Amino acid sequence: QVQLAESGGGSVQAGGSLRLSCAASGYIAIRYCMGWFRQAPGKEREGVATIDSDGSTSYGDSVKGRFTISQDNAKNTLYLQMNSLKPEDTAMYYCAAASSYCRRYLRPPAMREGDFRYWGQGTQVTVSS
């Protein structure tokens, strides 16, 4: 069983930055795909970015060039550095893990919440104009 816990959300003005963290505990499979999703009120959960166990990354078009996903394997922690934030980035952000390497269907834009087995509780990000 894997437990995930996000932190680092908050309120920021447009153009600002935030860094989200996701601490993982429990059994971590050797091959896995870690990802960030977000969900705005009234909208479906959207895949934001993924990182494979070999460090390869993928991003959704809406965040490419602004967000960076990374991981610290020694600390079992996943990060999402968010720069140049926009009001449309306002959402609850979730980290998730799939017990597989990041196959194409697990990466943006195809990634779906149903394909990720483990989830954190979410952290709110609010960007004001």
Coordinates of N, CA, C and O in Angstrom, one line a residue:
Q1 N 0.8 -1.2 0.0 CA 0.0 0.0 0.0 C 0.9 1.2 0.0 O 1.9 1.3 0.7
V2 N 0.5 2.2 -0.8 CA 1.2 3.5 -0.9 C 0.4 4.6 -0.4 O -0.8 4.7 -0.7
Q3 N 0.9 5.4 0.4 CA 0.2 6.6 0.9 C 0.9 7.9 0.3 O 2.2 8.0 0.3
L4 N 0.1 8.8 -0.1 CA 0.6 10.0 -0.7 C 0.0 11.2 0.0 O -1.2 11.2 0.3
A5 N 0.8 12.2 0.3 CA 0.4 13.4 1.0 C 0.9 14.7 0.4 O 2.2 14.9 0.3
E6 N 0.1 15.5 -0.2 CA 0.5 16.8 -0.8 C 0.6 17.9 0.2 O -0.1 17.9 1.2
S7 N 1.4 18.9 -0.2 CA 1.5 20.1 0.6 C 2.0 21.2 -0.3 O 2.5 20.9 -1.4
G8 N 2.0 22.4 0.1 CA 2.5 23.5 -0.6 C 1.6 24.4 -1.4 O 1.9 25.4 -2.0
G9 N 0.3 24.0 -1.3 CA -0.7 24.9 -2.0 C -0.9 26.2 -1.3 O -0.4 26.4 -0.2
G10 N -1.6 27.1 -1.9 CA -1.9 28.4 -1.3 C -2.4 29.4 -2.3 O -2.9 29.0 -3.4
S11 N -2.4 30.6 -1.9 CA -3.0 31.7 -2.8 C -1.8 32.5 -3.2 O -0.9 32.9 -2.5
V12 N -1.9 32.9 -4.5 CA -0.8 33.7 -5.1 C -1.4 34.6 -6.2 O -2.4 34.2 -6.8
Q13 N -0.7 35.7 -6.5 CA -1.2 36.5 -7.6 C -0.7 36.0 -8.9 O 0.3 35.3 -9.0
A14 N -1.4 36.4 -10.0 CA -1.0 36.0 -11.3 C 0.5 36.4 -11.6 O 0.9 37.5 -11.2
G15 N 1.2 35.5 -12.2 CA 2.6 35.7 -12.4 C 3.5 35.1 -11.3 O 4.8 35.1 -11.5
G16 N 3.0 34.8 -10.2 CA 3.7 34.2 -9.1 C 4.1 32.8 -9.3 O 3.8 32.1 -10.3
S17 N 4.7 32.2 -8.2 CA 5.2 30.8 -8.3 C 4.7 30.1 -7.0 O 4.6 30.7 -5.9
L18 N 4.6 28.8 -7.1 CA 4.4 27.9 -6.0 C 5.1 26.6 -6.3 O 5.2 26.2 -7.4
R19 N 5.5 25.9 -5.2 CA 6.0 24.6 -5.3 C 5.2 23.6 -4.5 O 5.2 23.8 -3.3
L20 N 4.6 22.6 -5.2 CA 3.9 21.6 -4.5 C 4.8 20.4 -4.2 O 5.7 20.1 -5.0
S21 N 4.6 19.8 -3.1 CA 5.3 18.6 -2.7 C 4.3 17.4 -2.5 O 3.2 17.7 -2.1
C22 N 4.8 16.2 -2.7 CA 4.0 15.0 -2.4 C 4.9 14.0 -1.8 O 5.8 13.4 -2.5
A23 N 4.7 13.7 -0.5 CA 5.5 12.7 0.2 C 4.9 11.4 0.0 O 3.7 11.2 0.3
A24 N 5.7 10.4 -0.4 CA 5.2 9.0 -0.6 C 5.7 8.1 0.6 O 6.9 8.3 0.9
S25 N 4.9 7.3 1.0 CA 5.3 6.3 2.1 C 4.7 5.0 1.8 O 3.7 4.9 1.0
G26 N 5.2 3.9 2.4 CA 4.7 2.6 2.1 C 5.5 1.9 1.0 O 6.6 2.4 0.7
Y27 N 5.0 0.9 0.4 CA 5.8 0.2 -0.6 C 5.7 0.9 -1.9 O 4.7 1.3 -2.4
I28 N 6.9 1.2 -2.4 CA 7.0 1.9 -3.7 C 7.6 0.9 -4.7 O 8.7 0.4 -4.6
A29 N 6.8 0.6 -5.7 CA 7.2 -0.3 -6.8 C 8.5 0.2 -7.5 O 8.7 1.4 -7.6
I30 N 9.3 -0.7 -8.0 CA 10.5 -0.3 -8.7 C 10.2 0.5 -9.9 O 10.8 1.5 -10.2
R31 N 9.2 0.0 -10.6 CA 8.8 0.8 -11.8 C 7.4 1.4 -11.5 O 6.5 0.7 -11.1
Y32 N 7.3 2.7 -11.7 CA 6.1 3.4 -11.4 C 6.0 4.6 -12.2 O 7.0 5.1 -12.7
C33 N 4.8 5.2 -12.3 CA 4.6 6.5 -12.9 C 4.0 7.4 -11.9 O 2.9 7.1 -11.4
M34 N 4.6 8.5 -11.7 CA 4.0 9.5 -10.7 C 3.5 10.7 -11.5 O 4.1 11.1 -12.5
G35 N 2.4 11.2 -11.1 CA 1.8 12.3 -11.8 C 1.1 13.3 -10.9 O 0.8 13.0 -9.8
W36 N 0.8 14.4 -11.5 CA 0.0 15.5 -10.9 C -1.2 15.7 -11.8 O -1.2 15.8 -13.0
F37 N -2.4 15.7 -11.1 CA -3.6 16.1 -11.7 C -4.1 17.4 -11.0 O -3.7 17.7 -9.9
R38 N -5.1 18.0 -11.7 CA -5.8 19.1 -11.0 C -7.3 19.1 -11.4 O -7.6 18.6 -12.5
Q39 N -8.1 19.7 -10.5 CA -9.5 19.7 -10.8 C -10.0 21.0 -10.3 O -10.0 21.4 -9.1
A40 N -10.6 21.8 -11.2 CA -11.2 23.1 -10.9 C -12.7 22.8 -10.7 O -13.3 21.8 -11.2
P41 N -13.4 23.7 -9.9 CA -14.8 23.5 -9.6 C -15.6 23.4 -10.9 O -15.5 24.2 -11.9
G42 N -16.4 22.3 -11.0 CA -17.3 22.1 -12.1 C -16.6 21.5 -13.3 O -17.3 21.4 -14.4
K43 N -15.3 21.2 -13.2 CA -14.6 20.6 -14.4 C -14.1 19.2 -14.0 O -14.0 18.9 -12.9
E44 N -13.8 18.5 -15.1 CA -13.2 17.2 -14.9 C -11.8 17.3 -14.4 O -11.1 18.3 -14.6
R45 N -11.3 16.2 -13.8 CA -9.9 16.1 -13.3 C -9.0 16.1 -14.5 O -9.2 15.3 -15.5
E46 N -8.0 16.9 -14.5 CA -7.1 17.1 -15.7 C -5.7 16.6 -15.4 O -5.2 17.0 -14.3
G47 N -5.1 15.8 -16.2 CA -3.7 15.4 -16.0 C -2.8 16.6 -16.4 O -2.9 17.2 -17.4
V48 N -1.8 16.9 -15.5 CA -0.9 18.0 -15.6 C 0.5 17.6 -16.1 O 1.0 18.1 -17.1
A49 N 1.0 16.6 -15.4 CA 2.4 16.2 -15.7 C 2.7 14.8 -15.1 O 2.0 14.4 -14.2
T50 N 3.6 14.1 -15.7 CA 4.1 12.8 -15.2 C 5.6 12.8 -15.2 O 6.3 13.5 -15.9
I51 N 6.1 11.9 -14.3 CA 7.5 11.6 -14.3 C 7.7 10.1 -14.1 O 7.0 9.5 -13.2
D52 N 8.6 9.5 -14.9 CA 8.8 8.1 -14.8 C 9.9 7.8 -13.8 O 10.6 8.7 -13.4
S53 N 10.1 6.5 -13.5 CA 11.1 6.2 -12.5 C 12.5 6.4 -13.0 O 13.5 6.5 -12.3
D54 N 12.6 6.6 -14.4 CA 14.0 6.9 -14.9 C 14.1 8.4 -15.1 O 15.1 8.9 -15.6
G55 N 13.1 9.2 -14.6 CA 13.3 10.7 -14.6 C 12.7 11.3 -15.9 O 12.7 12.6 -15.9
S56 N 12.2 10.6 -16.8 CA 11.6 11.2 -18.0 C 10.3 11.9 -17.7 O 9.5 11.3 -16.9
T57 N 10.0 13.0 -18.3 CA 8.8 13.8 -17.9 C 8.0 14.1 -19.1 O 8.4 14.1 -20.2
S58 N 6.7 14.3 -18.8 CA 5.7 14.8 -19.8 C 4.8 15.8 -19.2 O 4.5 15.8 -18.0
Y59 N 4.3 16.7 -20.1 CA 3.5 17.8 -19.6 C 2.3 18.0 -20.5 O 2.3 17.8 -21.7
G60 N 1.2 18.5 -19.9 CA 0.1 18.9 -20.6 C 0.4 20.2 -21.3 O 1.2 21.0 -20.8
D61 N -0.3 20.5 -22.4 CA 0.0 21.7 -23.2 C -0.3 23.0 -22.4 O 0.5 24.0 -22.6
S62 N -1.2 23.0 -21.5 CA -1.6 24.2 -20.8 C -0.5 24.6 -19.8 O -0.5 25.7 -19.3
V63 N 0.4 23.7 -19.4 CA 1.4 24.0 -18.4 C 2.8 23.9 -18.9 O 3.8 24.3 -18.2
K64 N 3.0 23.4 -20.1 CA 4.3 23.2 -20.7 C 5.1 24.5 -20.7 O 4.5 25.6 -21.1
G65 N 6.3 24.5 -20.3 CA 7.1 25.7 -20.2 C 7.0 26.5 -19.0 O 7.8 27.4 -18.7
R66 N 5.9 26.2 -18.2 CA 5.7 27.0 -16.9 C 5.9 26.1 -15.7 O 6.3 26.5 -14.6
F67 N 5.5 24.8 -15.8 CA 5.5 23.9 -14.7 C 6.7 22.9 -14.9 O 7.0 22.5 -16.0
T68 N 7.3 22.5 -13.8 CA 8.3 21.4 -13.8 C 8.0 20.4 -12.8 O 7.9 20.7 -11.6
I69 N 8.0 19.1 -13.2 CA 7.8 18.0 -12.3 C 9.2 17.4 -12.0 O 10.0 17.3 -12.9
S70 N 9.4 17.0 -10.8 CA 10.7 16.4 -10.4 C 10.5 15.5 -9.2 O 9.4 15.5 -8.6
Q71 N 11.5 14.7 -8.9 CA 11.4 13.8 -7.7 C 12.7 13.7 -7.0 O 13.8 13.8 -7.7
D72 N 12.6 13.5 -5.8 CA 13.8 13.2 -4.9 C 13.6 11.8 -4.4 O 12.9 11.6 -3.5
N73 N 14.3 10.8 -5.1 CA 14.1 9.4 -4.7 C 14.6 9.1 -3.3 O 14.0 8.3 -2.6
A74 N 15.6 9.8 -2.8 CA 16.1 9.6 -1.5 C 15.1 10.0 -0.4 O 15.0 9.4 0.7
K75 N 14.2 11.0 -0.8 CA 13.2 11.5 0.2 C 11.8 10.9 -0.2 O 10.9 11.3 0.5
N76 N 11.7 10.1 -1.2 CA 10.4 9.6 -1.7 C 9.4 10.8 -1.8 O 8.3 10.7 -1.4
T77 N 9.9 11.9 -2.5 CA 9.0 13.0 -2.6 C 9.0 13.5 -4.0 O 10.0 13.5 -4.7
L78 N 7.8 13.8 -4.5 CA 7.5 14.3 -5.8 C 7.2 15.8 -5.7 O 6.6 16.3 -4.7
Y79 N 7.6 16.6 -6.7 CA 7.5 18.0 -6.6 C 6.8 18.5 -7.9 O 6.9 17.9 -9.0
L80 N 6.1 19.7 -7.8 CA 5.6 20.4 -9.0 C 6.0 21.8 -8.8 O 5.3 22.5 -8.0
Q81 N 6.9 22.3 -9.5 CA 7.3 23.7 -9.5 C 6.4 24.5 -10.5 O 6.4 24.1 -11.7
M82 N 5.6 25.4 -10.0 CA 4.7 26.1 -10.9 C 5.1 27.6 -11.0 O 5.1 28.3 -9.9
N83 N 5.5 28.0 -12.1 CA 5.9 29.4 -12.4 C 4.9 30.1 -13.3 O 4.1 29.4 -14.0
S84 N 5.0 31.4 -13.4 CA 4.1 32.2 -14.2 C 2.6 31.8 -14.1 O 1.9 31.5 -15.1
L85 N 2.2 31.6 -12.9 CA 0.8 31.1 -12.6 C -0.2 32.1 -13.2 O -0.1 33.3 -13.2
K86 N -1.3 31.5 -13.7 CA -2.4 32.2 -14.2 C -3.7 31.9 -13.4 O -3.8 30.8 -12.8
P87 N -4.7 32.8 -13.5 CA -5.9 32.5 -12.8 C -6.5 31.1 -13.2 O -7.2 30.4 -12.4
E88 N -6.4 30.7 -14.4 CA -6.9 29.5 -14.9 C -6.2 28.2 -14.3 O -6.6 27.1 -14.5
D89 N -5.1 28.5 -13.6 CA -4.4 27.4 -12.9 C -5.1 27.1 -11.6 O -4.7 26.1 -10.9
T90 N -6.0 27.9 -11.2 CA -6.7 27.7 -9.9 C -7.4 26.3 -9.9 O -8.2 26.1 -10.8
A91 N -7.1 25.5 -8.9 CA -7.7 24.1 -8.9 C -7.2 23.4 -7.6 O -6.3 23.9 -6.9
M92 N -7.8 22.3 -7.3 CA -7.2 21.4 -6.3 C -6.2 20.5 -7.1 O -6.6 19.9 -8.1
Y93 N -5.0 20.4 -6.5 CA -4.0 19.6 -7.2 C -3.8 18.3 -6.4 O -3.7 18.3 -5.2
Y94 N -3.7 17.2 -7.2 CA -3.5 15.9 -6.6 C -2.3 15.2 -7.1 O -2.0 15.3 -8.4
C95 N -1.5 14.5 -6.3 CA -0.5 13.7 -6.8 C -1.1 12.3 -6.9 O -2.0 11.9 -6.1
A96 N -0.6 11.5 -7.8 CA -1.1 10.1 -8.0 C 0.1 9.2 -8.5 O 1.1 9.7 -9.0
A97 N -0.1 7.9 -8.2 CA 0.9 7.0 -8.7 C 0.2 5.8 -9.4 O -0.8 5.3 -8.9
A98 N 0.9 5.3 -10.4 CA 0.4 4.1 -11.1 C 1.5 3.1 -11.0 O 2.7 3.4 -11.1
S99 N 1.1 1.8 -10.9 CA 2.1 0.7 -10.7 C 2.6 0.2 -12.0 O 2.4 -0.9 -12.4
S100 N 3.2 1.1 -12.8 CA 3.7 0.8 -14.1 C 4.7 1.9 -14.5 O 4.6 3.0 -13.9
Y101 N 5.5 1.7 -15.4 CA 6.2 2.9 -16.0 C 5.3 3.7 -16.8 O 4.1 3.3 -17.0
C102 N 5.7 4.9 -17.1 CA 4.8 5.9 -17.8 C 4.5 5.5 -19.2 O 5.1 6.1 -20.2
R103 N 3.7 4.5 -19.4 CA 3.3 4.2 -20.8 C 2.6 5.4 -21.4 O 2.1 6.3 -20.7
R104 N 2.4 5.4 -22.7 CA 1.8 6.5 -23.4 C 0.5 6.9 -22.8 O 0.2 8.1 -22.6
Y105 N -0.4 5.9 -22.5 CA -1.7 6.2 -22.0 C -1.7 6.8 -20.6 O -2.7 7.4 -20.2
L106 N -0.6 6.8 -19.9 CA -0.5 7.3 -18.6 C 0.0 8.8 -18.7 O 0.0 9.4 -17.6
R107 N 0.5 9.2 -19.8 CA 1.1 10.5 -19.9 C 0.1 11.5 -20.5 O -0.8 11.1 -21.3
P108 N 0.3 12.8 -20.3 CA -0.6 13.8 -20.9 C -0.4 13.7 -22.5 O 0.7 13.4 -22.9
P109 N -1.5 14.0 -23.2 CA -2.8 14.4 -22.8 C -3.7 13.2 -22.5 O -4.9 13.4 -22.1
A110 N -3.3 11.9 -22.6 CA -4.1 10.8 -22.5 C -4.4 10.4 -21.0 O -5.4 9.7 -20.8
M111 N -3.6 10.8 -20.1 CA -3.7 10.3 -18.7 C -5.0 10.6 -18.1 O -5.6 11.6 -18.3
R112 N -5.6 9.5 -17.5 CA -6.9 9.5 -16.8 C -6.8 9.1 -15.4 O -6.0 8.2 -15.1
E113 N -7.6 9.7 -14.6 CA -7.5 9.3 -13.1 C -7.8 7.9 -12.9 O -7.2 7.3 -11.9
G114 N -8.6 7.2 -13.7 CA -8.9 5.8 -13.5 C -7.7 4.9 -13.6 O -7.7 3.7 -13.2
D115 N -6.6 5.4 -14.3 CA -5.4 4.5 -14.5 C -4.4 4.7 -13.4 O -3.3 4.0 -13.5
F116 N -4.6 5.6 -12.5 CA -3.7 5.8 -11.3 C -4.3 5.2 -10.1 O -5.4 5.5 -9.7
R117 N -3.6 4.3 -9.4 CA -4.1 3.6 -8.3 C -4.1 4.3 -7.0 O -5.0 4.2 -6.2
Y118 N -3.1 5.1 -6.8 CA -2.9 5.7 -5.5 C -3.0 7.2 -5.6 O -2.5 7.8 -6.5
W119 N -3.6 7.8 -4.6 CA -3.9 9.3 -4.6 C -3.7 9.9 -3.3 O -3.9 9.3 -2.2
G120 N -3.3 11.2 -3.4 CA -3.2 12.0 -2.2 C -4.6 12.7 -1.9 O -5.5 12.6 -2.7
Q121 N -4.6 13.5 -0.9 CA -5.9 14.1 -0.5 C -6.1 15.5 -1.2 O -7.2 16.0 -1.2
G122 N -5.1 16.0 -1.9 CA -5.2 17.2 -2.6 C -4.7 18.4 -1.9 O -4.7 18.5 -0.6
T123 N -4.3 19.4 -2.6 CA -3.9 20.7 -2.0 C -4.4 21.8 -2.9 O -4.3 21.7 -4.2
Q124 N -5.0 22.8 -2.4 CA -5.6 23.9 -3.1 C -4.6 24.9 -3.6 O -3.8 25.4 -2.8
V125 N -4.8 25.3 -4.9 CA -4.0 26.4 -5.4 C -5.0 27.4 -6.0 O -5.8 27.1 -6.8
T126 N -4.8 28.7 -5.5 CA -5.7 29.8 -6.0 C -4.8 30.9 -6.5 O -3.9 31.4 -5.8
V127 N -5.1 31.3 -7.8 CA -4.3 32.3 -8.4 C -5.3 33.5 -8.7 O -6.3 33.3 -9.4
S128 N -5.0 34.6 -8.2 CA -5.8 35.8 -8.4 C -5.2 36.7 -9.4 O -4.0 36.8 -9.6
S129 N -6.1 37.4 -10.1 CA -5.7 38.3 -11.2 C -5.3 39.7 -10.7 O -5.6 40.0 -9.6

